[in-house]
XYZ file of C-alpha atoms in Angstrom:
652
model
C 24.661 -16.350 28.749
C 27.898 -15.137 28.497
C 29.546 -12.441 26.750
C 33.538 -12.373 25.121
C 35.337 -11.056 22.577
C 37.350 -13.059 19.866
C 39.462 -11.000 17.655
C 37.482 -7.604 18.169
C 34.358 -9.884 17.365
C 31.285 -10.254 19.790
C 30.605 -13.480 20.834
C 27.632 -14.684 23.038
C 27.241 -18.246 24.553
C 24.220 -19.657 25.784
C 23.198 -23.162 26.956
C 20.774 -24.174 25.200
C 21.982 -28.429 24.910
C 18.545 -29.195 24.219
C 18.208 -27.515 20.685
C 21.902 -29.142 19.433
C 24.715 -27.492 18.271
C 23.367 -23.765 16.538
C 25.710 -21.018 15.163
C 24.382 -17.415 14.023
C 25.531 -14.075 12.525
C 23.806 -10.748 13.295
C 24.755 -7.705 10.765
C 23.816 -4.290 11.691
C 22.625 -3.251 8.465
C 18.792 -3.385 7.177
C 16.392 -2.182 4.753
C 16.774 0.879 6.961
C 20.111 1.285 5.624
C 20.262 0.290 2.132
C 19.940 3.004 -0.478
C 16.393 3.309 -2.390
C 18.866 3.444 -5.794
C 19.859 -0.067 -4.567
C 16.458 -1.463 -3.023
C 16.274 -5.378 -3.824
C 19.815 -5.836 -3.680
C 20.304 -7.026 0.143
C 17.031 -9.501 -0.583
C 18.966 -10.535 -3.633
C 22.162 -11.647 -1.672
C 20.179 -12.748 1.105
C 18.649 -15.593 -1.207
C 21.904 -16.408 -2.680
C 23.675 -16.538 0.821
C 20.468 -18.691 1.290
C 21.465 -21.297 -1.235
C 24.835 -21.742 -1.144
C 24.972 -22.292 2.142
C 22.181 -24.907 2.500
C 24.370 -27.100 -0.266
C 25.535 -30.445 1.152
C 28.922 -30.395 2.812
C 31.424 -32.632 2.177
C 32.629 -34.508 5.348
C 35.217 -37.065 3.852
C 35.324 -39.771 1.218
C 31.722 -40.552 0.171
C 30.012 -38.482 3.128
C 28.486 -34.936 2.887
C 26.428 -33.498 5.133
C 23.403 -30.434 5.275
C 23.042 -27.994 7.673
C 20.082 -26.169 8.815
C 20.120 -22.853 7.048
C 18.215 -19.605 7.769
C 19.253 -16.187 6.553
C 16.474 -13.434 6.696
C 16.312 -9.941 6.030
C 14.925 -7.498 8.787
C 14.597 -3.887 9.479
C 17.756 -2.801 10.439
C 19.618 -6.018 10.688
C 20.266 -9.224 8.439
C 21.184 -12.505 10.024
C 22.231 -16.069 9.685
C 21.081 -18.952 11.759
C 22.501 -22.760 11.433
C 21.946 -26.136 12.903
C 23.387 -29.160 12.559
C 26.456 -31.218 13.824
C 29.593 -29.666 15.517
C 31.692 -30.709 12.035
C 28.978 -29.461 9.818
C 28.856 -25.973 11.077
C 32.654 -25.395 11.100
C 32.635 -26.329 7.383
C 29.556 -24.097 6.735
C 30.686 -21.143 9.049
C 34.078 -21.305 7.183
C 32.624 -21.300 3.278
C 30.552 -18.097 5.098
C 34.103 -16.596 5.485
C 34.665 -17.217 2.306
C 31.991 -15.909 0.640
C 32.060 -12.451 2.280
C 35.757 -11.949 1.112
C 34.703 -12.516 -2.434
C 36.979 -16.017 -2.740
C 33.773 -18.091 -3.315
C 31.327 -17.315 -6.215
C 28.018 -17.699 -5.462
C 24.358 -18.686 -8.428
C 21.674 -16.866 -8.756
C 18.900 -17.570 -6.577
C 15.449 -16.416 -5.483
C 15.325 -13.364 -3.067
C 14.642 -13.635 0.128
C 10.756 -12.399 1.953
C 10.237 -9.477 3.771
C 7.159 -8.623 6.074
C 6.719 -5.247 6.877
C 3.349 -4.190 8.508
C 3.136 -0.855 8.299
C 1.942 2.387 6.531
C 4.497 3.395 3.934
C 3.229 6.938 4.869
C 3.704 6.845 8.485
C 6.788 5.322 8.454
C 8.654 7.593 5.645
C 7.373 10.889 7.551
C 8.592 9.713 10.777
C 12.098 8.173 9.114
C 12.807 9.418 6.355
C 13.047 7.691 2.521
C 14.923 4.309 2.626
C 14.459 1.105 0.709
C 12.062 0.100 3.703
C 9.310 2.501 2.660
C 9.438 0.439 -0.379
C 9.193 -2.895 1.138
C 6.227 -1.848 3.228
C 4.479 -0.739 0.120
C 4.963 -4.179 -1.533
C 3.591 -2.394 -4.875
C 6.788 -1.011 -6.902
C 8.805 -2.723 -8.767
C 11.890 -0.992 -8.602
C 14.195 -1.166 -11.268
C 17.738 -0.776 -9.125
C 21.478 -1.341 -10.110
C 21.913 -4.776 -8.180
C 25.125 -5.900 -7.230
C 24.551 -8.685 -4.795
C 28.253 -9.816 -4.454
C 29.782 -6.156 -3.879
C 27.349 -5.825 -0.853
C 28.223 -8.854 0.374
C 31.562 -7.685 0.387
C 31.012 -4.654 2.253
C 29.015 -6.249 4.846
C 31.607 -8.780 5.473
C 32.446 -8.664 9.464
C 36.356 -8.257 8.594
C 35.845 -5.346 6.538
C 34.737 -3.233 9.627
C 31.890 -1.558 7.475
C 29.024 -2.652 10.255
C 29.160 -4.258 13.301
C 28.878 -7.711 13.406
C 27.744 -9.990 16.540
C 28.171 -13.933 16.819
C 26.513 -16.484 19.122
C 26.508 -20.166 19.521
C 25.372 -22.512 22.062
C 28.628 -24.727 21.894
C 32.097 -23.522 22.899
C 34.260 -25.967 19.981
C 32.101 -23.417 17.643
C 33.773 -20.175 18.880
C 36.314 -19.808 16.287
C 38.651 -17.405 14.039
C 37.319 -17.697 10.351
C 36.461 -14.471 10.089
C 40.095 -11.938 9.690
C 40.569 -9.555 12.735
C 38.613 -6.483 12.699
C 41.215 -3.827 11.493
C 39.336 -1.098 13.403
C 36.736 -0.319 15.964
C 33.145 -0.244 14.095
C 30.940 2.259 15.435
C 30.058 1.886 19.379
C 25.896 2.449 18.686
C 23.014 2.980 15.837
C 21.991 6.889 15.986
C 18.359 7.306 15.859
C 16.576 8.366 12.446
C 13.619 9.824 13.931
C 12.372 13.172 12.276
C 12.462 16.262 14.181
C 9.667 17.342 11.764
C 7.930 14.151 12.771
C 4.117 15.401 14.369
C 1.894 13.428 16.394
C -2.120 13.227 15.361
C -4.595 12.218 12.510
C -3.444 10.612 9.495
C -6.834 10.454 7.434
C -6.503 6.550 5.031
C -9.703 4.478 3.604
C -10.751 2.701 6.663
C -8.657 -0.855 7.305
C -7.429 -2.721 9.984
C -4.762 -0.206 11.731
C -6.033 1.470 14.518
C -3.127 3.657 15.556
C 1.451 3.897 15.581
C 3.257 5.051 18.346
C 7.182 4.925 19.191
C 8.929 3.779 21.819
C 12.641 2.811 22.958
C 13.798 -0.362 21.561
C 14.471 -1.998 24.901
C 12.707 -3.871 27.653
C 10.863 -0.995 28.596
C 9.686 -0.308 25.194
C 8.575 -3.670 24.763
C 6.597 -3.120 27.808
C 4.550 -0.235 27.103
C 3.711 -1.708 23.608
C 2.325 -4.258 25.575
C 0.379 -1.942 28.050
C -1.036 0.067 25.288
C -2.447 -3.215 23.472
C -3.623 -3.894 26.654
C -5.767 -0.995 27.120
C -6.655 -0.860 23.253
C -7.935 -4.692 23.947
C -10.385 -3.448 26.843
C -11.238 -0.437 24.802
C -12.453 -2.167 21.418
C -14.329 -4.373 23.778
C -16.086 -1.579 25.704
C -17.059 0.190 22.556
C -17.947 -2.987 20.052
C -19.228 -5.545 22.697
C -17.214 -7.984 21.390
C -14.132 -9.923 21.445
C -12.326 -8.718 18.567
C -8.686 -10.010 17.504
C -5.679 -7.043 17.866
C -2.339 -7.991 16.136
C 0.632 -5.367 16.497
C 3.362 -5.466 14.481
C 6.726 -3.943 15.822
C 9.549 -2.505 13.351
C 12.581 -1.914 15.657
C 14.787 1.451 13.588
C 18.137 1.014 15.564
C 17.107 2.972 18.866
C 13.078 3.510 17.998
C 10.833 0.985 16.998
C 7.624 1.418 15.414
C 4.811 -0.098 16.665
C 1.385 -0.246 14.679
C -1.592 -1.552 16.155
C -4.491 -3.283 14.147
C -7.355 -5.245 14.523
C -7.189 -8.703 13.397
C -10.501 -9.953 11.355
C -12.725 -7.081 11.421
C -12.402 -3.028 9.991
C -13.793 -0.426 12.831
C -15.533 2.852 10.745
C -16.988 6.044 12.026
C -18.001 6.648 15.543
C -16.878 3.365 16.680
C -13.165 4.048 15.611
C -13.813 7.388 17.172
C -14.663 6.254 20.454
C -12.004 3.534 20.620
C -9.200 6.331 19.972
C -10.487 8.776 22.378
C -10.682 6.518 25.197
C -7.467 5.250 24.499
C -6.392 9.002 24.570
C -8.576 10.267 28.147
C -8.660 7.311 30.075
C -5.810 6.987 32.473
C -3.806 3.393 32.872
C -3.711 1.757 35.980
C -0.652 1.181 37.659
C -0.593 -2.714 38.023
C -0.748 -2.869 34.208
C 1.975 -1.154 33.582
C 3.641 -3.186 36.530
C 2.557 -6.689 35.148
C 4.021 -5.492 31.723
C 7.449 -4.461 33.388
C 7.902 -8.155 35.262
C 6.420 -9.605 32.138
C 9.071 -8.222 29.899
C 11.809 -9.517 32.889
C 10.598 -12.982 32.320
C 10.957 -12.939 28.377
C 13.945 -11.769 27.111
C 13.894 -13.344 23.197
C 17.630 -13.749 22.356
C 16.860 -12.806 18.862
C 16.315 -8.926 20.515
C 19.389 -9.025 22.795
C 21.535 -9.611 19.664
C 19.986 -6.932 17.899
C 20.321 -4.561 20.757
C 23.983 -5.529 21.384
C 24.979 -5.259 17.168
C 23.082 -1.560 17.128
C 25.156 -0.850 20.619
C 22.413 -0.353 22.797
C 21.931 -1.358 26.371
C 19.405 -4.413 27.274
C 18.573 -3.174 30.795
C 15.700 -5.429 32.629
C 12.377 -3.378 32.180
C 10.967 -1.284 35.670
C 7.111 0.599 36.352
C 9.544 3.789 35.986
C 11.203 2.888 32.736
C 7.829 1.582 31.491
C 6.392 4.749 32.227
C 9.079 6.619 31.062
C 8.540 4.687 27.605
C 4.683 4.979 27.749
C 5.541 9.345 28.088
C 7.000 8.811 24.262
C 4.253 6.566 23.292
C 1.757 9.493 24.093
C 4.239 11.839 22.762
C 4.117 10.037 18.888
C 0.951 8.776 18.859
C -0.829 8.617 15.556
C -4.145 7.918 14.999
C -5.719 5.974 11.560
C -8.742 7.782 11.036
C -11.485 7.204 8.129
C -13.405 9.865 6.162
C -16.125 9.624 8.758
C -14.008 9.304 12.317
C -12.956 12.170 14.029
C -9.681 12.859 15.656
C -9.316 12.673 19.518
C -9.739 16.139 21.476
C -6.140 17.890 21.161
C -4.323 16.390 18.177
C -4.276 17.649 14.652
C -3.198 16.317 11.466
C 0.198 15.264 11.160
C 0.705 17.398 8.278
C -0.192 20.516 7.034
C -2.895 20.779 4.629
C -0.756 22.645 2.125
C -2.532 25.520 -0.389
C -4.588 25.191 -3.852
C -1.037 26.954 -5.837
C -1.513 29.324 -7.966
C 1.046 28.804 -11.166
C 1.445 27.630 -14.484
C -1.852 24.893 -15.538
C -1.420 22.223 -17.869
C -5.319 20.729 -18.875
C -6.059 17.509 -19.311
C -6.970 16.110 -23.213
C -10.171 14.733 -21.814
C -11.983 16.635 -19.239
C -12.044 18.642 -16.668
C -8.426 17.287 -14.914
C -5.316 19.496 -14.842
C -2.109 19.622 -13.279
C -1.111 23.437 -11.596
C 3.038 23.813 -10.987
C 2.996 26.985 -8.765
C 6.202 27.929 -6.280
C 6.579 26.314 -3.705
C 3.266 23.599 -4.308
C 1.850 21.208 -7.165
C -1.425 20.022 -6.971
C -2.824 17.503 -9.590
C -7.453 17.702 -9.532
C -9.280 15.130 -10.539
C -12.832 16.195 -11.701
C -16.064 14.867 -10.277
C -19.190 13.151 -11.643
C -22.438 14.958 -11.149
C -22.920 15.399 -7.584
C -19.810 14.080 -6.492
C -16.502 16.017 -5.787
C -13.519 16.291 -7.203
C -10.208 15.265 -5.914
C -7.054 16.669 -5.460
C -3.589 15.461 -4.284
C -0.418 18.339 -4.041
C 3.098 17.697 -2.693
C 5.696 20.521 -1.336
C 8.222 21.398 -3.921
C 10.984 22.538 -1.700
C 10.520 19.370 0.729
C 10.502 16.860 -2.179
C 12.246 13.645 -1.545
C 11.974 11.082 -4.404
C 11.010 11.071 -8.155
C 9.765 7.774 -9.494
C 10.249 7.681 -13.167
C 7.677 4.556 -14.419
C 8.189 3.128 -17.283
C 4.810 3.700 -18.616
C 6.092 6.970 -19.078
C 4.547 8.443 -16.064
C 6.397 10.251 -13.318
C 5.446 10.116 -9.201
C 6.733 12.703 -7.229
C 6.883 12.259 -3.272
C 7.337 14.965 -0.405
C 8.875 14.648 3.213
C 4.823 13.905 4.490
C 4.844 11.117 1.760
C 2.236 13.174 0.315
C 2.569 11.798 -3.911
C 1.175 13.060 -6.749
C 1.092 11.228 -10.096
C 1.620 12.497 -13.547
C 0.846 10.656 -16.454
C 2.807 12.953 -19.102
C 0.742 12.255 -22.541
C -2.759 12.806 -20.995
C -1.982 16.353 -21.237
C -2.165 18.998 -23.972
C 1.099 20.515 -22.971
C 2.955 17.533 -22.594
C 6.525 18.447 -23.611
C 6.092 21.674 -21.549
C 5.153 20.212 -18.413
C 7.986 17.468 -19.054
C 10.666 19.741 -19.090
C 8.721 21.852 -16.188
C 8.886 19.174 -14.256
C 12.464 18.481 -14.887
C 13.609 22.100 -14.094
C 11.648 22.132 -10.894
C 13.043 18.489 -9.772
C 16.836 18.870 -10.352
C 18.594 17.561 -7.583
C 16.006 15.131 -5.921
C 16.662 11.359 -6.300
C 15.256 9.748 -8.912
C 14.818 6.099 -9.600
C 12.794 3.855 -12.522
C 9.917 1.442 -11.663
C 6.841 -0.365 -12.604
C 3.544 -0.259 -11.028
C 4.667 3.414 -9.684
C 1.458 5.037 -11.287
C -1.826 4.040 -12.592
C -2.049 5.134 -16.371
C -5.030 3.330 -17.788
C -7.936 5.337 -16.923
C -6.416 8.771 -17.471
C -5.715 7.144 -21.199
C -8.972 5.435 -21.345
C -10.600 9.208 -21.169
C -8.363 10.332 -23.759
C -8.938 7.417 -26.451
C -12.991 7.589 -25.712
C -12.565 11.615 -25.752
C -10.994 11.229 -28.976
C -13.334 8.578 -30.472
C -16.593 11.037 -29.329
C -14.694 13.923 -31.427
C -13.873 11.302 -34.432
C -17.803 10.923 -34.198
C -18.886 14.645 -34.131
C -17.539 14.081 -37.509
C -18.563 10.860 -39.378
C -22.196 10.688 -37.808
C -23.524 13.810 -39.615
C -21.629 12.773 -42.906
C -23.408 9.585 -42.508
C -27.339 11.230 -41.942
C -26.086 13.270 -44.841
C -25.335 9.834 -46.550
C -28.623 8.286 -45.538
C -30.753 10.988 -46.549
C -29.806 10.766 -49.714
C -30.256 7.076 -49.824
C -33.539 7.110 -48.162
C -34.281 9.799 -51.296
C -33.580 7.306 -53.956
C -34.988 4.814 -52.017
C -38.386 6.210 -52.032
C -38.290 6.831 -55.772
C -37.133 3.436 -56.320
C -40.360 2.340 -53.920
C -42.838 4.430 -55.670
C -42.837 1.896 -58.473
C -44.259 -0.761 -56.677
C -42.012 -1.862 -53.748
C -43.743 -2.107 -50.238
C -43.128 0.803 -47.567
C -41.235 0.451 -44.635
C -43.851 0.012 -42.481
C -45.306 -3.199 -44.369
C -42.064 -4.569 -45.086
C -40.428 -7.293 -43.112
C -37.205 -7.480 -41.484
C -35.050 -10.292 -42.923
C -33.578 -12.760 -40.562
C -29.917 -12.087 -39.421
C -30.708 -8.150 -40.430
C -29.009 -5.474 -37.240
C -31.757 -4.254 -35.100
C -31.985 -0.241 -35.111
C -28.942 1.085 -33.502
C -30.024 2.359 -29.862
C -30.060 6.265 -28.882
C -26.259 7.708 -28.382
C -26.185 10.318 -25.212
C -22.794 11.865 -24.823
C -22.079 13.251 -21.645
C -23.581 13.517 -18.199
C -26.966 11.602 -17.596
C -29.588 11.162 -15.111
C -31.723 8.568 -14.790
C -33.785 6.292 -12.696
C -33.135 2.281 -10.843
C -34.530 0.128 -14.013
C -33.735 2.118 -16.790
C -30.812 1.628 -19.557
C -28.425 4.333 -20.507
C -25.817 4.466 -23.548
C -22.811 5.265 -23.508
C -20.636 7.100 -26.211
C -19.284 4.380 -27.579
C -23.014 3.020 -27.650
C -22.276 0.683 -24.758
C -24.752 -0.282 -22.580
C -25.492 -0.095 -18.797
C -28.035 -0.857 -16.889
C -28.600 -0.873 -13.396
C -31.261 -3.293 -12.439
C -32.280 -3.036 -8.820
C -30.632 -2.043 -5.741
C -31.310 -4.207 -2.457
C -30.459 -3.992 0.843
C -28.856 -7.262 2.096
C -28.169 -8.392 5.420
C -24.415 -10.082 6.495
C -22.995 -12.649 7.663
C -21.197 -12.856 10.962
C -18.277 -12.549 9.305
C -18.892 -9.669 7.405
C -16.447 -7.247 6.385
C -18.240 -4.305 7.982
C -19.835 -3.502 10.768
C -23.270 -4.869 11.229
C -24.832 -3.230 14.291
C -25.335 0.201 12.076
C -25.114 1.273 8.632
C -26.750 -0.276 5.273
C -25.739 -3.141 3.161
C -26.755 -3.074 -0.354
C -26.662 -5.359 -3.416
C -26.821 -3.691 -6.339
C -27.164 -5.592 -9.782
C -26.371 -4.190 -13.101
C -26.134 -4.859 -16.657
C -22.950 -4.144 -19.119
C -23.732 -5.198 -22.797
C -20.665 -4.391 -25.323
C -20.696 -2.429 -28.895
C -17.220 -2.842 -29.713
C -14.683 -5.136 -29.475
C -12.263 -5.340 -26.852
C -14.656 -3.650 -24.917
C -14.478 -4.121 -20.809
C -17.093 -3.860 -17.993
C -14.942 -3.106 -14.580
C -17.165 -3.074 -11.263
C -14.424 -0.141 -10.501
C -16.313 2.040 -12.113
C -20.146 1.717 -10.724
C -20.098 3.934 -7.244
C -22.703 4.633 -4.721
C -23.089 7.582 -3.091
C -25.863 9.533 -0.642
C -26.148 12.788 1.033
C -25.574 16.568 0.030
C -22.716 17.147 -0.646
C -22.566 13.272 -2.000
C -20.473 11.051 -0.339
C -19.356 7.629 -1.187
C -19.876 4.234 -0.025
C -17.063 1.912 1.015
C -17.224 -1.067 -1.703
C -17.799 -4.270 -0.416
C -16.954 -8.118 -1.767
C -19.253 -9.665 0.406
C -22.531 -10.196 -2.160
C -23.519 -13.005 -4.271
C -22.532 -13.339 -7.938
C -20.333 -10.362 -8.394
C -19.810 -9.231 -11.534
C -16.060 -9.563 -12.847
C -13.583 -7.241 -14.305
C -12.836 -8.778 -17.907
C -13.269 -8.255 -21.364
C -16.264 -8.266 -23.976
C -16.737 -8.602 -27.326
C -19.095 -6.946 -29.426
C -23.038 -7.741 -28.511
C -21.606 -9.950 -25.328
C -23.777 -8.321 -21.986
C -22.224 -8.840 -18.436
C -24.614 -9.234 -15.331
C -23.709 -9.347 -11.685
C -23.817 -7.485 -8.716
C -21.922 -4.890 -7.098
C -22.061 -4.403 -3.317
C -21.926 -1.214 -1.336
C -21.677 -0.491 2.534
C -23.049 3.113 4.254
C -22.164 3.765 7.430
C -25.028 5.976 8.303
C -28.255 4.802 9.730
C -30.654 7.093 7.214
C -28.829 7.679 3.871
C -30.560 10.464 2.034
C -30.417 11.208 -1.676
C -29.249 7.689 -2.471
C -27.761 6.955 -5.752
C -25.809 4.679 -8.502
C -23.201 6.343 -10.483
C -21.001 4.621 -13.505
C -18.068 6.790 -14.720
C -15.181 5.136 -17.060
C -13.770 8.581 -17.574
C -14.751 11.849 -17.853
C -16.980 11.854 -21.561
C -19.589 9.574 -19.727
C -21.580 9.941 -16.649
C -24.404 8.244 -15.764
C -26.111 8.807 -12.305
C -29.224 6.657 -11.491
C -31.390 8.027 -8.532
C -32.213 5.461 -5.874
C -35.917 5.449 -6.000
C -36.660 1.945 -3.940
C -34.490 -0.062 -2.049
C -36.077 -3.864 -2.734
């Protein structure tokens, strides 16, 4: 390998004969760097650069030739890779000139893929907003001002906006077609890493991640990820008694690169994800690990990380026991561990945030329920009533740390802190609507905003509100209608007393609506077996509850805990109706708390709509982690006007 410049441009050579002639670009700019008002955007060139460049080049009369293209958008850097013959490269590096001066238009085309494995949480309170916390959450669609063409532009290599890096494996390809750099582009990448930035617990519904760390994004950083899977391996196996797979996903940010460490095929709950992180906390490492890693990492040196270390300006030492070490002291020093609501965090860490204050300030109330929103000072929390026995929920951010408001177009608004703490508002569940719209506003002047879909989940807060406002609507026309009846039923009798049979001896005609079925509005208790109403005279049943035991493969654990079956019954009363196995939860315990749901049953019932007098049956599966659940129970809540709790009497 050999290093020169050409023009102000770096070039690398390698010999690589074997592979044929290859050419590649490597930008220092990322999803790191591009603004969240223009998220999409360097995807959206990425594909067109994509295209265009993978059309057939012409070679002479009659002949055309295509090269091998590959552009792909990372992290913090974007690159181009090419193969083919010496003649077709030239042609394609030179219409790459061209497009990044602007003299060659370019279609539209798909945008490129990005894979980013990691928790948007973690990484935004560790490095701050960019459009990578929105790639990582996969979710949003955000609704940017895209201007493919005009990036491009800027991260041409001759404009001398970012630094640029070239390699090939054949000298005839080291070439001018890119203009002299007109100044020197800045010598290295500064690092983005929080000073607020705590390590400790970060508290998610159990899933694969285990635990994040940071290290330097060099040889010796690469080596003490690998020590610390290492000793995570041995650990899992010492707790679980089994080989389990570990995948770890690293995110190089210019100087620091994320690493996140999960477990491959199976989830880890409770006390075993307990024990896993404390050992991998109090047991020391021993030193011909983290000497193995260092001569590993000197006999693997992927070129694809010296060019990104070289574009970002930073040094690509050979790793040493001392700089592993040295690496393996930050590791320690940013470790964050991915507990569940039943894990506990290892002796000496905390949260990573603060568990900020119930405010006390202005409350706007819900239209259906018990749910409000409170805008106090400096906090605003949003509370989410319970069912019977179950508690309710809360989320807040920090006003005066807020970093992003996410305007959705189903007229809802998100509003995010430094922590990545969120809090959703949906806007016309609430009495006070325009008043807490134009709170909002005041108290969110100055923080970026952008538009989306998929920002916020509107449908059941508006679900309570339409079946809230159908139970009031029926406060009203039922007793106008007994009124109505009573008077029939009157004339009716007269009418009978001159011969007609009485009820009791008459027969139903064919075809003629069965009695309508008892309404109960509100909270209800009731037993495994037995059918409740609901207010719009839906009903539910709940059938049986049975404990079930898993496959090999099962989604969780299977050397403790319970797995239960549960089967139910949803029968319609209106139209458009919809039975949602969302809404059935299991819970146990005092205070209640809930089960993890689980997909692994037979005949699960569906999420879809029924019409009226269709029934739905199917099952619903449920996984404790607890050896001896106590109190164990069913509960089906669409919103807050029905609640219907069914006690677990006998587990079949």
């Amino acid at each position: 390998m050999q290093w020169r410049e050409v023009d102000g441009y770096d070039w690398c050579v390698i010999e690589t004969p074997e592979s044929g002639p290859y050419l590649s670009l490597t930008l220092g700019y990322g999803l790191v760097h591009e603004p969240i008002d223009q998220y999409g955007t360097l995807q959206l060139a990425a594909g067109m650069l994509q295209a265009e460049l993978s059309r057939p080049v012409e070679m002479g009369f009659g002949r055309a030739s295509v090269p091998e293209i590959s552009v792909s958008v990372g992290t913090d850097i974007t690159s181009v890779g090419m193969h083919g013959d010496i003649a077709t490269l030239r042609a394609a590096w030179q219409r790459l000139a061209e497009v990044f001066a602007g003299r060659h238009q370019l279609d539209a085309a798909p945008p490129v893929d990005v894979n980013v494995s990691a928790a948007p949480r973690d990484l935004t309170s560790r490095f701050g907003l960019s459009s990578l916390t929105f790639a990582a959450s996969q979710t949003l669609e955000i609704q940017a001002q895209q201007d493919p063409m005009a990036l491009l532009r800027y991260l041409d290599p001759a404009a001398g906006n970012v630094r640029a890096v070239m390699c090939t494996n054949t000298e005839q390809l080291v070439n001018s077609s890119f203009a002299p750099l007109p100044r020197t582009v800045q010598a290295s990448e500064p690092s983005r890493y929080r000073d607020e930035a705590r390590p400790g617990a970060m508290e998610f519904r159990a899933g694969y991640a285990l635990i994040s760390t940071v290290v330097p994004t060099s040889a010796d950083g690469s080596a003490a990820a690998r020590v610390l899977a290492q000793q995570l391996s041995q650990h899992i196996r010492d707790v679980t008694r089994r080989e389990l797979g570990l995948s770890v996903s690293l995110l190089p940010i210019g100087p620091d690169t994320l690493v996140t460490y999960m477990t491959a095929d199976t989830i880890l709950y409770g006390e075993q994800r307990s024990e896993i992180q404390a050992q991998l906390v109090s047991k020391p490492i021993p030193d011909h690990r983290i000497a193995e890693a260092a001569q590993g990492e000197m006999n693997n040196r992927p070129l694809a990380r010296i060019l990104d270390n070289r574009v970002h300006g930073l040094a690509e030492d050979p790793a040493t026991p001392e700089g592993t070490q040295q690496a393996l002291s930050r590791a320690r020093a940013t470790m964050r561990f991915f507990t569940d609501p039943h894990s506990r965090t290892p002796v000496g860490y905390g949260p990573v945030a603060d568990e900020l204050p119930s405010p006390e300030g202005q409350r706007f109330k819900a239209k259906a329920g018990r749910d409000h929103v409170i805008v106090g000072t400096d906090v605003l929390e949003r509370r989410r009533s319970g069912s019977r026995g179950v508690p309710s929920e809360y989320d807040r951010v920090d006003l005066n740390s807020l970093i992003l408001v996410i305007d959705d177009v189903e007229d809802c608004a998100v509003l995010i802190d430094a922590e990545y703490r969120t809090v959703e508002i949906v806007f016309d569940t609430h009495r006070k609507q325009q008043q807490l719209r134009e709170l909002i506003a005041q108290r969110t002047v100055g923080v970026p905003r952008i538009t989306a879909r998929n920002a916020a989940l509107p449908g059941p807060a508006r679900q309570r509100v339409r079946t809230t406002q159908m139970a009031k609507l029926g406060v009203v026309v039922i007793p106008l209608a007994i009124i109505g009846f009573a008077v029939f039923m009157s004339w009716l009798d007269d009418f009978r007393s001159v011969g007609e049979p009485a009820p009791e001896h008459a027969s139903q005609e064919p075809g003629e609506p069965a009695e309508e079925p008892e309404r109960d509005v509100g909270s209800v208790d009731t037993v495994v077996g037995e059918m409740a109403t609901l207010s719009n005279w839906s009903r539910v049943t709940v059938n049986s509850v049975t404990e079930i035991e898993p496959g090999e493969d099962a989604e969780y654990p299977t050397e403790f805990g319970h797995h239960y079956q549960v089967n139910v019954e949803y029968c319609a009363a209106e139209e458009a109706d919809a039975v949602d196995p969302e809404h059935f939860r299991m819970f146990h315990g005092d205070p209640a708390q809930l089960a993890h749901g689980m997909d692994d049953i037979e005949d699960p019932i569906e999420a879809r709509e029924l019409s009226l007098g269709e029934c739905a049956t199917g099952n619903v599966g449920f996984y404790t982690a607890v050896d001896d659940p106590e109190e164990l129970g069913v509960d089906y809540r669409p919103g807050d006007l029905d609640s219907i709790t069914w006690v677990v009497e006998d587990v079949e």
